[in-house]
Coordinates of C-alpha atoms in Angstrom, one line a residue:
Chain A
M1 CA 56.7 34.0 -35.7
A2 CA 58.9 32.8 -32.8
T3 CA 57.4 35.4 -30.4
T4 CA 53.8 34.9 -31.2
R5 CA 53.6 31.3 -30.1
P6 CA 54.5 31.8 -26.4
I7 CA 52.1 34.8 -26.3
T8 CA 49.2 32.7 -27.7
R9 CA 49.9 29.9 -25.2
F10 CA 50.2 32.4 -22.4
T11 CA 46.9 34.0 -23.5
L12 CA 45.1 30.7 -23.6
F13 CA 46.6 29.8 -20.2
G14 CA 45.4 33.2 -18.9
G15 CA 41.9 32.5 -20.3
V16 CA 41.7 29.1 -18.6
V17 CA 42.9 30.6 -15.3
V18 CA 40.3 33.4 -15.5
L19 CA 37.7 30.8 -16.4
L20 CA 38.5 28.8 -13.3
L21 CA 38.5 31.9 -11.2
C22 CA 35.1 32.9 -12.6
L23 CA 33.6 29.5 -11.9
S24 CA 34.9 29.7 -8.4
V25 CA 33.7 33.2 -7.8
F26 CA 30.3 32.8 -9.4
P27 CA 29.4 29.2 -8.8
S28 CA 25.7 29.8 -8.9
S29 CA 25.3 33.2 -10.4
G30 CA 21.6 33.4 -11.4
Q31 CA 21.3 29.6 -11.3
A32 CA 19.5 27.4 -8.8
P33 CA 21.4 24.3 -7.7
K34 CA 20.2 21.1 -9.3
D35 CA 17.7 19.3 -7.0
T36 CA 19.6 16.0 -7.2
N37 CA 22.5 17.7 -5.4
L38 CA 20.3 18.7 -2.5
V39 CA 19.7 15.3 -0.9
H40 CA 22.0 12.3 -1.1
V41 CA 20.5 9.0 0.0
E42 CA 22.2 5.7 1.1
A43 CA 20.4 2.6 2.2
Y44 CA 21.8 -0.3 4.3
A45 CA 20.6 -3.5 5.9
S46 CA 21.6 -4.4 9.4
H47 CA 23.0 -7.7 8.2
E48 CA 24.5 -8.9 4.9
S49 CA 23.3 -12.5 5.6
I50 CA 20.0 -13.2 7.2
N51 CA 18.6 -16.5 8.4
A52 CA 15.3 -17.6 7.0
T53 CA 12.8 -16.6 9.7
G54 CA 15.3 -13.9 10.9
S55 CA 14.6 -10.3 11.4
F56 CA 16.6 -7.4 10.2
Q57 CA 16.5 -3.6 9.9
I58 CA 16.8 -1.3 6.9
T59 CA 18.3 2.1 7.4
V60 CA 17.9 4.9 4.9
V61 CA 20.3 7.8 5.5
A62 CA 19.5 11.1 3.8
N63 CA 22.1 13.8 3.8
I64 CA 20.4 17.2 3.1
K65 CA 22.7 19.9 1.8
Q66 CA 23.5 22.7 4.2
G67 CA 21.0 25.6 3.9
F68 CA 18.2 23.4 2.7
H69 CA 15.5 21.4 4.4
I70 CA 12.9 18.8 3.4
N71 CA 9.4 18.5 4.9
S72 CA 9.0 16.0 7.7
H73 CA 6.9 12.9 7.5
K74 CA 4.1 14.8 9.1
P75 CA 4.1 18.4 7.8
L76 CA 2.0 20.9 9.7
N77 CA 0.1 21.9 6.6
E78 CA -2.2 19.6 4.6
F79 CA -0.8 20.9 1.2
L80 CA 2.9 20.2 1.9
I81 CA 4.5 17.1 0.5
P82 CA 5.8 14.8 3.3
T83 CA 9.0 12.8 3.3
V84 CA 8.1 9.2 2.7
L85 CA 10.0 6.0 2.6
R86 CA 8.3 3.2 0.6
L87 CA 9.7 -0.3 0.4
N88 CA 8.7 -2.4 -2.6
E89 CA 7.0 -5.7 -2.1
T90 CA 9.7 -8.4 -2.0
R91 CA 8.8 -12.1 -2.1
G92 CA 9.7 -13.7 1.2
I93 CA 10.2 -10.4 3.1
A94 CA 7.6 -8.9 5.4
F95 CA 8.0 -5.2 6.2
G96 CA 7.0 -3.9 9.6
S97 CA 6.9 -0.3 11.0
I98 CA 8.9 2.5 9.6
Y99 CA 10.4 5.0 12.1
Y100 CA 11.0 8.6 11.0
P101 CA 13.2 11.0 12.9
R102 CA 11.9 13.7 15.2
P103 CA 11.3 16.8 13.0
K104 CA 12.4 20.3 13.8
Q105 CA 9.9 23.1 14.1
V106 CA 11.5 26.0 12.2
L107 CA 10.5 29.6 11.5
F108 CA 11.6 30.9 8.1
S109 CA 11.8 34.6 7.1
F110 CA 8.9 34.3 4.6
S111 CA 6.4 33.0 7.1
P112 CA 5.1 33.7 10.6
K113 CA 4.2 30.0 10.9
H114 CA 6.5 27.2 12.0
L115 CA 7.3 24.4 9.5
S116 CA 8.0 20.8 10.5
V117 CA 11.2 19.9 8.7
Y118 CA 14.3 17.8 8.5
D119 CA 17.8 19.1 7.8
G120 CA 21.3 17.9 8.0
K121 CA 21.7 14.1 8.2
I122 CA 18.6 12.0 9.0
S123 CA 18.1 8.3 9.3
I124 CA 14.8 6.4 8.7
F125 CA 14.5 2.8 10.0
A126 CA 12.3 0.0 8.7
E127 CA 11.6 -3.3 10.5
C128 CA 11.8 -6.4 8.2
K129 CA 11.4 -10.1 8.7
V130 CA 12.3 -13.1 6.4
S131 CA 9.4 -15.6 6.0
E132 CA 9.8 -19.2 6.9
N133 CA 9.3 -20.7 3.4
I134 CA 12.0 -18.7 1.6
S135 CA 14.9 -20.8 0.3
P136 CA 18.5 -19.7 0.7
K137 CA 19.4 -17.3 -2.1
N138 CA 20.5 -13.7 -2.9
I139 CA 17.7 -11.2 -3.1
K140 CA 17.4 -7.4 -3.4
V141 CA 15.2 -5.2 -1.3
S142 CA 14.3 -2.0 -3.1
G143 CA 12.5 1.1 -2.2
V144 CA 11.8 4.8 -2.9
F145 CA 12.6 7.8 -0.8
T146 CA 10.4 10.8 -1.7
Y147 CA 11.0 14.3 -0.5
Q148 CA 10.4 17.9 -1.4
A149 CA 13.2 20.4 -0.6
C150 CA 13.3 24.1 0.0
N151 CA 15.6 26.8 1.4
D152 CA 14.5 30.0 3.1
Q153 CA 13.6 31.6 -0.2
M154 CA 12.4 29.0 -2.7
C155 CA 11.3 25.4 -3.2
F156 CA 12.4 22.7 -5.6
M157 CA 10.3 20.1 -7.4
P158 CA 9.4 16.9 -5.5
E159 CA 11.9 14.2 -6.0
S160 CA 12.0 10.4 -5.6
I161 CA 15.2 8.5 -5.2
C162 CA 15.2 4.7 -5.7
F163 CA 17.6 2.4 -3.9
E164 CA 18.4 -1.3 -3.8
I165 CA 19.9 -3.4 -1.0
P166 CA 21.5 -6.8 -1.8
L167 CA 20.8 -9.4 0.8
K168 CA 21.8 -13.0 1.3
I169 CA 19.3 -15.4 2.7
V170 CA 21.0 -18.3 4.4
K171 CA 19.5 -21.5 5.9
A172 CA 18.3 -21.2 9.4
D173 CA 20.3 -23.1 12.0
Chain B
M1 CA 47.5 43.2 -23.0
V2 CA 48.0 39.5 -22.4
A3 CA 46.0 39.7 -19.2
V4 CA 43.1 41.5 -20.9
G5 CA 43.1 38.9 -23.7
G6 CA 43.1 36.1 -21.2
F7 CA 40.3 37.8 -19.2
L8 CA 38.1 38.2 -22.3
I9 CA 38.6 34.6 -23.3
G10 CA 37.8 33.5 -19.8
I11 CA 34.6 35.5 -19.8
I12 CA 33.5 34.1 -23.2
L13 CA 34.3 30.5 -22.1
F14 CA 32.5 31.0 -18.9
A15 CA 29.4 32.3 -20.6
Q16 CA 29.4 29.3 -23.0
V17 CA 29.8 26.9 -20.1
A18 CA 27.1 28.6 -18.0
N19 CA 24.6 29.0 -20.9
P20 CA 25.6 26.8 -23.8
V21 CA 22.2 26.7 -25.5
H22 CA 21.4 30.4 -25.8
K23 CA 25.0 31.6 -26.5
I24 CA 24.4 35.0 -25.1
F25 CA 28.0 36.0 -25.9
D26 CA 28.9 35.9 -29.5
P27 CA 32.3 37.5 -30.0
L28 CA 31.4 38.2 -33.6
Q29 CA 28.5 40.4 -32.6
V30 CA 29.7 43.4 -30.7
K31 CA 26.1 44.4 -29.7
N32 CA 25.7 41.2 -27.8
L33 CA 28.5 42.3 -25.4
V34 CA 25.9 44.5 -23.8
S35 CA 24.3 41.4 -22.5
I36 CA 27.3 40.8 -20.2
K37 CA 25.7 43.4 -17.9
Q38 CA 22.4 41.5 -18.1
F39 CA 24.1 38.2 -17.4
F40 CA 25.8 39.3 -14.2
S41 CA 22.7 41.1 -13.0
A42 CA 20.8 37.8 -13.6
K43 CA 17.8 39.7 -14.9
I44 CA 17.0 37.1 -17.5
P45 CA 18.6 33.8 -16.2
E46 CA 19.4 30.8 -18.2
G47 CA 16.7 29.0 -20.2
V48 CA 14.4 32.0 -20.4
S49 CA 13.8 33.7 -23.8
A50 CA 13.6 37.4 -23.9
K51 CA 10.3 37.4 -25.8
V52 CA 7.0 36.1 -24.5
P53 CA 6.3 32.6 -25.8
D54 CA 3.4 32.1 -28.2
L55 CA 1.1 30.3 -25.8
I56 CA -2.6 29.8 -25.1
I57 CA -3.2 29.4 -21.4
T58 CA -6.5 28.0 -20.1
T59 CA -7.4 29.1 -16.6
I60 CA -9.1 26.7 -14.1
E61 CA -12.3 28.6 -14.8
G62 CA -12.0 27.7 -18.5
E63 CA -11.0 31.2 -19.8
Q64 CA -8.5 31.0 -22.7
L65 CA -5.7 33.6 -22.7
M66 CA -3.3 34.2 -25.5
L67 CA -0.3 35.4 -23.6
K68 CA 1.2 37.4 -26.6
E69 CA -2.1 39.2 -27.2
L70 CA -2.6 39.9 -23.5
A71 CA 0.8 41.6 -23.3
G72 CA 0.2 43.3 -26.6
Q73 CA -3.0 45.0 -25.3
N74 CA -1.1 47.6 -23.4
Q75 CA -1.0 45.2 -20.5
L76 CA 1.8 44.6 -18.1
V77 CA 1.7 40.9 -17.3
V78 CA 3.0 39.2 -14.2
V79 CA 3.3 35.4 -14.4
N80 CA 3.8 33.6 -11.1
F81 CA 4.8 29.9 -11.1
W82 CA 3.7 28.5 -7.8
A83 CA 2.4 25.4 -6.1
S84 CA 0.1 24.7 -3.1
W85 CA 2.9 22.6 -1.6
C86 CA 5.5 25.4 -1.8
S87 CA 5.5 27.5 1.4
P88 CA 7.3 30.6 0.1
C89 CA 4.8 30.6 -2.8
V90 CA 1.8 30.4 -0.5
E91 CA 3.1 33.2 1.7
E92 CA 3.7 35.6 -1.2
M93 CA 0.2 35.0 -2.8
P94 CA -1.6 37.5 -0.5
H95 CA 0.9 40.1 -1.9
F96 CA -0.1 39.3 -5.4
E97 CA -3.8 39.4 -4.5
K98 CA -3.4 42.8 -2.8
I99 CA -1.5 44.2 -5.8
H100 CA -4.0 42.6 -8.2
R101 CA -6.8 44.5 -6.5
D102 CA -4.8 47.7 -6.2
Y103 CA -3.6 47.7 -9.8
Q104 CA -6.9 46.6 -11.4
N105 CA -7.2 49.9 -13.2
K106 CA -3.6 50.2 -14.2
N107 CA -3.5 47.6 -17.0
V108 CA -1.7 45.0 -15.0
T109 CA -2.7 41.3 -15.4
F110 CA -1.7 38.7 -12.8
L111 CA -1.5 35.1 -13.8
G112 CA -0.7 32.3 -11.3
I113 CA 0.5 29.0 -12.9
A114 CA 0.1 26.1 -10.6
T115 CA 3.1 23.8 -11.2
K116 CA 3.3 20.1 -10.4
D117 CA 0.1 20.3 -8.5
L118 CA -3.3 18.7 -8.4
L119 CA -6.5 20.6 -9.4
P120 CA -8.5 19.7 -6.2
A121 CA -5.6 21.0 -4.1
V122 CA -5.3 24.2 -6.1
E123 CA -9.1 24.8 -6.1
K124 CA -9.2 24.2 -2.3
F125 CA -6.2 26.4 -1.7
I126 CA -7.4 29.4 -3.7
A127 CA -10.9 29.2 -2.1
Q128 CA -9.3 29.1 1.3
R129 CA -7.1 32.1 0.6
N130 CA -9.7 34.1 -1.5
I131 CA -7.4 34.4 -4.5
T132 CA -9.3 36.2 -7.2
Y133 CA -6.6 36.7 -9.9
K134 CA -6.4 34.2 -12.8
I135 CA -5.0 30.7 -12.1
A136 CA -4.0 28.1 -14.6
M137 CA -2.7 24.5 -14.2
D138 CA 0.5 23.4 -15.7
D139 CA 0.4 19.7 -14.8
Q140 CA 2.1 18.8 -18.1
D141 CA 4.8 21.4 -17.7
K142 CA 3.9 22.9 -21.1
I143 CA 3.8 26.5 -19.8
A144 CA 7.0 26.2 -17.8
T145 CA 8.7 24.6 -20.9
A146 CA 7.5 27.4 -23.1
F147 CA 9.3 29.9 -20.8
G148 CA 12.5 27.8 -21.0
G149 CA 11.9 25.7 -17.9
V150 CA 11.1 26.6 -14.3
K151 CA 13.2 24.7 -11.8
V152 CA 12.3 26.5 -8.6
L153 CA 9.2 27.9 -7.1
P154 CA 8.1 30.6 -6.8
T155 CA 9.4 32.0 -10.1
T156 CA 7.8 35.3 -11.1
I157 CA 8.2 36.7 -14.6
F158 CA 7.4 40.3 -15.5
I159 CA 6.4 41.0 -19.1
D160 CA 6.2 44.5 -20.4
K161 CA 3.7 46.0 -22.8
Q162 CA 6.0 45.2 -25.8
N163 CA 5.9 41.5 -25.1
N164 CA 9.4 41.5 -23.6
I165 CA 10.3 39.4 -20.5
V166 CA 11.9 42.2 -18.5
K167 CA 12.6 40.5 -15.2
V168 CA 12.6 37.0 -13.8
H169 CA 12.6 36.7 -10.0
K170 CA 13.4 33.3 -8.5
G171 CA 12.2 32.9 -4.9
Y172 CA 10.0 34.7 -2.4
L173 CA 8.9 38.2 -3.3
S174 CA 7.9 40.5 -0.4
Q175 CA 5.0 43.0 -0.8
R176 CA 7.5 45.8 -1.0
E177 CA 9.7 44.2 -3.7
L178 CA 6.7 43.3 -5.8
D179 CA 5.3 46.9 -5.5
K180 CA 8.7 48.3 -6.4
N181 CA 9.1 46.1 -9.4
L182 CA 5.7 47.0 -10.8
K183 CA 6.2 50.8 -10.2
N184 CA 9.5 50.6 -12.0
L185 CA 7.9 48.8 -15.0
L186 CA 4.9 51.1 -15.1
H187 CA 7.0 54.3 -15.3

């Protein structure tokens, strides 16, 4: 009895070690990565506190996983799903132009035609203005980042990521 | 001995983690150990049953197809999940069209399943590209769900004449690969 216990423990330990090795050797064997891991989005405002009547900028930073791309805001093909930033209507805030980054024209092995895409880290900017008649308070600006990601072999379902940015409206000087 | 035991436990735990729903490794059923080879060759990936689902598919032209009956009629069936917004899908469709025409007398049925797509876009696309094989919409994900879920496009499923799903290919298929797969299944 005394000898079986350490062997059992050792066997279990061996199993766990092999399991960890397997997971590291075959991280995606036969499986596609989950789409939510492909693009990570963060949104910021240029100021934490904004005067009534003041202007500010919203920046949405999207980190696209290495080896993947998303369509640009203006894809070269009418059927492709563009990357779009939408800001939800917020009382007292007027949204201006949205500026998308310059896309890359890339050739992939499956196609003789270039695709207009974003990869790596991209930033999208939106102009915003606080209206005169808003009283000082804390508000939230929210929006949706929509994209459709692919790699050089396959595409993933279109996704939308919602975000919220807390803002403090202060009295104008 | 200890190392072998550890390795086997590791493999079993790994299989359960990777595919907890379908439990393809049951240590009590020795015959299932054969599926280790299948698992690592990824012939039938997670979420896909080995038998054709009992499903009636309506094409965009209104034709109703019973998938099990189709495969049972001595037909090899190739189901391709695609979308008009998916560039690799769009690029491989001419391969399917060519093979569909070439294999018309060889009991091979091609079925394109438009996934997360809109009917006007699909109709416009197939008219532009002269696609003549059967196309159905899956806007409610019912067909994809019946096959265990389709997470990437294109996904191509090969079904043999005995109603078995014999191969699932995720990603772009070249003309040569498609031809090779069909020849292997027809012989």
